[in-house]
Coordinates of C-alpha atoms in Angstrom, one line a residue:
M1 CA -15.4 95.5 23.7
T2 CA -12.9 96.9 26.2
V3 CA -12.5 100.3 27.9
F4 CA -8.8 99.6 28.8
T5 CA -7.2 100.9 25.6
L6 CA -5.6 104.4 26.2
A7 CA -1.9 104.9 26.9
Q8 CA -1.3 107.6 29.5
R9 CA -0.4 110.4 27.1
E10 CA -3.5 109.8 25.0
R11 CA -5.7 109.4 28.1
E12 CA -4.6 112.8 29.4
A13 CA -5.2 114.4 26.0
Q14 CA -8.7 113.1 25.8
L15 CA -9.8 113.5 29.4
L16 CA -8.4 117.0 30.3
P17 CA -10.6 119.1 28.0
R18 CA -13.7 117.1 29.0
L19 CA -12.9 117.4 32.7
A20 CA -12.3 121.2 32.3
E21 CA -15.7 121.4 30.5
L22 CA -17.4 119.6 33.3
T23 CA -15.8 121.9 35.9
E24 CA -17.4 124.9 34.1
R25 CA -20.7 123.1 33.6
H26 CA -21.1 122.1 37.2
R27 CA -20.2 125.5 38.6
A28 CA -22.7 127.1 36.2
R29 CA -25.5 124.8 37.5
G30 CA -24.6 124.6 41.2
A31 CA -24.1 127.6 43.4
A32 CA -22.4 125.6 46.2
Y33 CA -19.8 124.2 43.8
D34 CA -19.2 127.7 42.3
N35 CA -18.7 129.1 45.8
I36 CA -16.2 126.4 46.6
L37 CA -14.1 127.0 43.5
N38 CA -14.2 130.8 44.0
A39 CA -13.0 130.3 47.6
I40 CA -10.0 128.2 46.6
G41 CA -9.0 130.6 43.9
H42 CA -10.3 128.9 40.8
A43 CA -11.9 131.6 38.7
R44 CA -14.3 130.9 35.8
G45 CA -12.7 130.0 32.6
R46 CA -9.3 129.2 34.2
R47 CA -6.9 127.2 32.0
Y48 CA -5.8 123.8 33.1
D49 CA -2.6 122.3 31.7
T50 CA -2.8 118.9 33.3
I51 CA -5.3 116.7 35.0
A52 CA -3.5 117.3 38.3
D53 CA -4.2 121.0 38.0
L54 CA -8.0 120.6 38.1
P55 CA -9.7 121.5 41.4
W56 CA -10.6 118.5 43.5
L57 CA -13.3 118.2 46.1
P58 CA -12.7 116.1 49.3
V59 CA -15.0 113.1 49.1
R60 CA -16.2 113.9 52.7
L61 CA -17.8 117.1 51.4
F62 CA -20.7 115.1 50.0
K63 CA -21.6 114.2 53.6
T64 CA -22.1 117.8 54.7
Q65 CA -23.2 119.6 51.5
E66 CA -25.9 119.1 49.0
L67 CA -23.9 119.1 45.7
K68 CA -25.9 118.6 42.6
S69 CA -26.1 120.1 39.1
I70 CA -29.7 119.2 38.3
P71 CA -33.0 120.7 39.6
D72 CA -34.9 118.9 42.3
D73 CA -37.6 117.7 39.9
A74 CA -35.0 116.0 37.8
V75 CA -33.7 113.8 40.6
F76 CA -34.4 110.2 39.7
K77 CA -32.4 108.4 42.3
V78 CA -30.4 109.3 45.4
L79 CA -27.5 107.0 46.3
T80 CA -26.0 107.0 49.8
S81 CA -22.6 105.8 51.1
S82 CA -22.3 103.4 54.0
G83 CA -20.7 105.7 56.7
T84 CA -20.5 104.3 60.2
T85 CA -21.0 107.5 62.1
G86 CA -24.4 108.4 60.8
D87 CA -23.1 110.8 58.2
V88 CA -23.5 109.6 54.7
S89 CA -22.8 110.9 51.2
R90 CA -25.8 111.7 49.1
I91 CA -25.3 111.4 45.3
Y92 CA -28.0 112.8 43.0
L93 CA -28.7 111.1 39.7
D94 CA -31.1 112.0 36.9
K95 CA -32.3 109.4 34.5
D96 CA -29.6 110.1 32.0
A97 CA -26.9 109.8 34.7
A98 CA -28.3 106.6 36.1
A99 CA -28.4 105.1 32.6
A100 CA -24.9 106.2 31.9
Q101 CA -23.4 104.7 35.1
T102 CA -25.0 101.4 34.3
R103 CA -23.8 101.4 30.7
M104 CA -20.2 102.3 31.5
L105 CA -20.0 99.8 34.3
G106 CA -21.2 97.2 31.8
Q107 CA -18.6 98.1 29.3
T108 CA -15.9 98.0 31.9
L109 CA -16.9 94.6 33.2
Q110 CA -17.3 93.1 29.7
T111 CA -13.5 93.2 29.5
V112 CA -13.4 90.3 31.9
L113 CA -16.9 88.8 31.5
G114 CA -17.5 88.9 27.8
P115 CA -20.6 90.4 26.0
K116 CA -23.2 87.8 27.2
R117 CA -24.8 87.7 30.6
L118 CA -23.6 84.8 32.7
P119 CA -25.4 82.8 35.3
M120 CA -24.7 84.6 38.6
L121 CA -24.0 83.8 42.2
I122 CA -24.4 86.8 44.5
V123 CA -22.6 86.6 47.8
D124 CA -25.3 88.6 49.7
S125 CA -29.0 88.4 50.4
T126 CA -32.0 90.0 48.7
A127 CA -32.6 92.3 51.7
I128 CA -29.9 94.6 50.6
I129 CA -31.8 95.9 47.5
K130 CA -35.3 96.1 48.9
N131 CA -35.5 99.9 48.8
R132 CA -35.2 100.8 45.1
R133 CA -35.1 104.6 45.5
S134 CA -32.4 105.0 48.2
F135 CA -29.5 102.5 48.4
S136 CA -26.5 102.0 50.6
A137 CA -23.2 101.8 48.8
R138 CA -23.3 98.0 49.2
G139 CA -26.9 97.8 47.9
A140 CA -26.0 100.1 44.9
G141 CA -23.0 97.9 44.1
V142 CA -25.1 94.7 44.3
L143 CA -28.0 96.2 42.2
G144 CA -25.5 97.5 39.6
M145 CA -24.0 94.1 39.2
V146 CA -27.2 92.1 39.2
T147 CA -28.1 93.5 35.8
F148 CA -25.1 91.9 34.2
G149 CA -26.0 88.3 35.3
R150 CA -28.9 86.0 34.8
D151 CA -30.4 83.0 36.7
H152 CA -29.4 84.7 39.9
V153 CA -28.9 82.7 43.1
W154 CA -28.2 84.4 46.4
V155 CA -25.6 82.7 48.6
L156 CA -27.2 84.0 51.8
D157 CA -30.8 83.2 52.8
E158 CA -33.3 85.6 54.1
H159 CA -31.7 85.3 57.5
D160 CA -28.3 86.2 56.2
R161 CA -27.0 82.6 56.6
P162 CA -25.1 80.7 53.9
D163 CA -27.4 78.5 51.9
V164 CA -25.2 75.6 50.8
E165 CA -28.1 73.8 49.0
A166 CA -28.9 76.9 46.9
V167 CA -25.2 77.1 45.9
R168 CA -25.1 73.3 45.1
G169 CA -28.2 73.6 43.0
F170 CA -26.7 76.6 41.1
L171 CA -23.5 74.6 40.4
A172 CA -25.4 71.6 39.3
R173 CA -27.2 73.7 36.7
H174 CA -24.4 76.1 35.6
G175 CA -21.1 74.9 37.0
D176 CA -19.9 73.2 33.9
R177 CA -19.5 76.5 31.9
P178 CA -18.6 80.1 32.8
F179 CA -20.6 81.8 35.5
L180 CA -20.3 85.1 37.4
I181 CA -19.7 85.5 41.1
F182 CA -20.1 88.9 42.7
G183 CA -19.7 90.0 46.3
F184 CA -17.8 92.2 48.7
T185 CA -14.4 90.8 49.6
F186 CA -14.9 90.0 53.3
M187 CA -18.2 88.4 52.6
V188 CA -16.9 86.4 49.6
W189 CA -14.1 85.0 51.8
L190 CA -16.3 84.2 54.8
Y191 CA -19.5 83.1 53.1
L192 CA -18.4 81.6 49.8
Y193 CA -14.7 80.5 50.1
E194 CA -15.2 78.8 53.5
L195 CA -18.5 77.3 52.3
A196 CA -16.9 76.0 49.1
R197 CA -13.8 74.7 50.9
D198 CA -15.7 72.9 53.6
H199 CA -18.2 71.3 51.2
R200 CA -15.7 70.7 48.4
L201 CA -17.6 72.8 45.8
D202 CA -16.0 73.2 42.4
L203 CA -15.9 76.9 41.3
S204 CA -13.3 76.4 38.5
N205 CA -15.6 77.8 35.8
G206 CA -16.4 80.9 37.8
V207 CA -15.3 84.5 37.2
L208 CA -15.2 86.3 40.6
V209 CA -15.6 90.1 40.7
H210 CA -15.2 91.5 44.2
S211 CA -14.3 94.7 46.1
G212 CA -13.9 96.2 49.6
G213 CA -13.7 94.9 53.1
W214 CA -10.0 93.9 53.1
K215 CA -9.4 95.3 56.6
K216 CA -11.6 92.7 58.1
L217 CA -9.4 90.0 56.7
V218 CA -6.2 91.4 58.3
D219 CA -6.8 89.3 61.5
R220 CA -7.1 86.2 59.3
R221 CA -3.8 87.0 57.5
V222 CA -5.5 87.2 54.2
D223 CA -4.2 89.6 51.6
N224 CA -4.8 89.7 47.9
A225 CA -2.2 87.1 47.1
E226 CA -3.4 84.7 49.8
F227 CA -7.0 85.3 48.7
R228 CA -6.2 84.3 45.2
R229 CA -4.0 81.3 46.2
A230 CA -6.6 79.8 48.5
F231 CA -9.5 80.1 46.0
R232 CA -7.3 78.5 43.4
A233 CA -6.1 75.7 45.6
D234 CA -9.3 74.8 47.4
T235 CA -12.1 75.6 44.9
G236 CA -10.3 75.7 41.5
L237 CA -11.3 79.3 40.9
T238 CA -8.6 81.2 39.0
R239 CA -10.3 84.1 37.3
V240 CA -10.5 86.7 40.1
H241 CA -10.8 90.4 39.6
N242 CA -10.8 92.8 42.6
F243 CA -12.0 96.4 41.9
Y244 CA -11.9 99.8 43.6
G245 CA -14.9 102.1 43.4
M246 CA -17.1 104.3 45.5
V247 CA -20.7 105.6 45.5
E248 CA -19.4 109.2 45.0
Q249 CA -18.2 108.2 41.6
I250 CA -20.8 105.6 40.8
G251 CA -20.4 103.7 37.6
V252 CA -16.6 103.9 37.7
V253 CA -14.6 100.8 38.7
Y254 CA -10.9 100.5 38.7
L255 CA -10.4 96.9 37.8
E256 CA -7.7 94.4 38.7
G257 CA -6.1 93.2 35.5
P258 CA -5.3 89.6 34.4
D259 CA -1.9 90.0 35.9
G260 CA -3.6 89.9 39.3
N261 CA -1.6 92.4 41.2
S262 CA -2.6 95.9 40.1
L263 CA -5.7 98.0 39.4
Y264 CA -6.2 99.8 36.1
C265 CA -8.2 102.9 35.0
P266 CA -10.9 102.6 32.4
D267 CA -10.5 105.0 29.4
F268 CA -12.9 107.5 30.9
A269 CA -11.1 107.8 34.3
D270 CA -7.7 108.3 35.9
V271 CA -6.0 108.5 39.3
V272 CA -3.6 111.1 40.8
I273 CA -1.6 110.3 43.9
R274 CA -1.1 113.4 46.1
D275 CA 1.2 114.1 49.0
P276 CA -1.1 114.4 52.1
V277 CA 0.9 117.4 53.4
T278 CA 1.7 119.5 50.3
W279 CA -1.1 118.2 48.0
E280 CA 1.4 118.0 45.2
P281 CA 1.1 115.1 42.8
L282 CA 3.5 112.2 43.5
P283 CA 5.5 110.1 41.0
P284 CA 5.2 106.3 40.6
G285 CA 6.5 104.4 43.6
R286 CA 5.5 107.0 46.2
A287 CA 2.4 106.5 48.4
G288 CA -0.1 109.2 49.0
L289 CA -3.8 110.1 48.9
V290 CA -5.8 108.8 46.0
E291 CA -7.5 111.3 43.8
V292 CA -10.0 109.8 41.3
V293 CA -11.2 111.6 38.1
S294 CA -13.8 110.6 35.7
T295 CA -15.8 112.2 32.9
L296 CA -18.9 110.2 33.9
P297 CA -20.4 112.4 36.7
E298 CA -22.7 114.9 35.0
S299 CA -25.6 115.3 37.5
Y300 CA -23.3 116.3 40.4
P301 CA -19.7 117.7 40.7
G302 CA -18.0 114.3 41.3
H303 CA -15.6 114.4 38.4
V304 CA -12.5 115.2 40.4
L305 CA -12.5 113.8 44.0
L306 CA -9.8 113.5 46.7
T307 CA -10.5 110.3 48.6
E308 CA -9.4 109.3 52.1
D309 CA -7.6 106.2 50.7
L310 CA -3.9 105.8 50.5
G311 CA -2.5 104.3 47.2
V312 CA 0.6 104.1 45.0
V313 CA 1.1 104.0 41.3
H314 CA 3.5 101.1 40.5
G315 CA 4.0 102.0 36.8
V316 CA 2.6 103.7 33.7
D317 CA 2.0 101.8 30.4
D318 CA 4.0 98.8 31.6
G319 CA 1.3 96.4 32.7
A320 CA -1.3 94.0 31.2
W321 CA -3.4 97.0 30.2
P322 CA -2.3 100.6 29.3
G323 CA -2.3 103.6 31.6
K324 CA -1.5 103.7 35.3
R325 CA -1.1 100.5 37.3
F326 CA -1.8 101.1 41.0
S327 CA -2.8 99.6 44.4
I328 CA -4.9 100.8 47.3
L329 CA -3.0 100.6 50.5
G330 CA -5.7 101.3 53.0
R331 CA -7.5 104.2 54.7
L332 CA -5.9 107.5 55.8
P333 CA -5.2 107.2 59.6
R334 CA -8.1 108.6 61.6
A335 CA -10.3 108.8 58.5
E336 CA -13.9 107.6 59.1
A337 CA -14.1 103.8 58.8
R338 CA -16.5 103.2 56.0
G339 CA -17.0 100.3 53.6
C340 CA -19.6 98.4 51.7
S341 CA -19.1 95.0 53.2
D342 CA -17.8 96.2 56.5
T343 CA -21.3 97.5 57.5
F344 CA -22.6 93.9 57.2
Q345 CA -23.7 92.4 60.5
A346 CA -24.1 88.7 60.3
A347 CA -27.1 87.0 61.8
A348 CA -26.4 85.5 65.2

């Protein structure tokens, strides 16, 4: 099964009516969202001709406003982002929404993992998922991925130190066939790549899924190309898939394709790149602010969000998978520094 099937014209045709429907549904069920749309001139029942015409919310708004489309007694889980200033986004899920985000994440990742759960190395420690009602973005990401693996082994011990013997034991049991590796990018580099390189561990049958934390690798002169090259040369690992996602649109991941140099949208999502001055949508090749859209958010109005990330679409329907092929270039200058792995403080 794959969720990377829709060419851009077909994607727009399928997503637009559903996104417009969600806009009306969320405003009917949330006074705050309705007030926002009224204030920016989007009347009820307005017609939208393209995805770029839909009203977006700045992702930062979830830090200051309670935005949900479900009653208080239906809230099953509250997810929080990992802001560094004390302000965090709060995302409200009911049971159906929580189940849907897990299901769609699974369908997305099956594209590169296959239908069966693989033995799993997690480049983190169990402390990150101790509180099962309220998670950080990093904890939510880890917990969401744990369900797609089996025979889990944590690379870090209870003191957040690399456990080489645990990794060796995992590879002795599972290293001769495909296995899953998951972690946030900076932690994967520091706590798995360097461990595997220094101890000459063979990761050649691994499938690495990773995300976030690139800015901490700048000083080490590690970009995506060097990350992939070093893993291939020093550990034998060649199946590497970066992804882009956020707690404000939980369950949606924009996955690096097998070509290794672009992110792609699953069939239930899309991206728009906007000029940060005029807010107009930009064509391929021009960098701007990334807007993410998805039909998945039903318990809160997170279906059309303007992020604080800069990105560029490289091409449309011209890559390994159909749809837009894009890259994330970094944070908007002066935007709050936030990140899943970047909140990690290693043990002294």
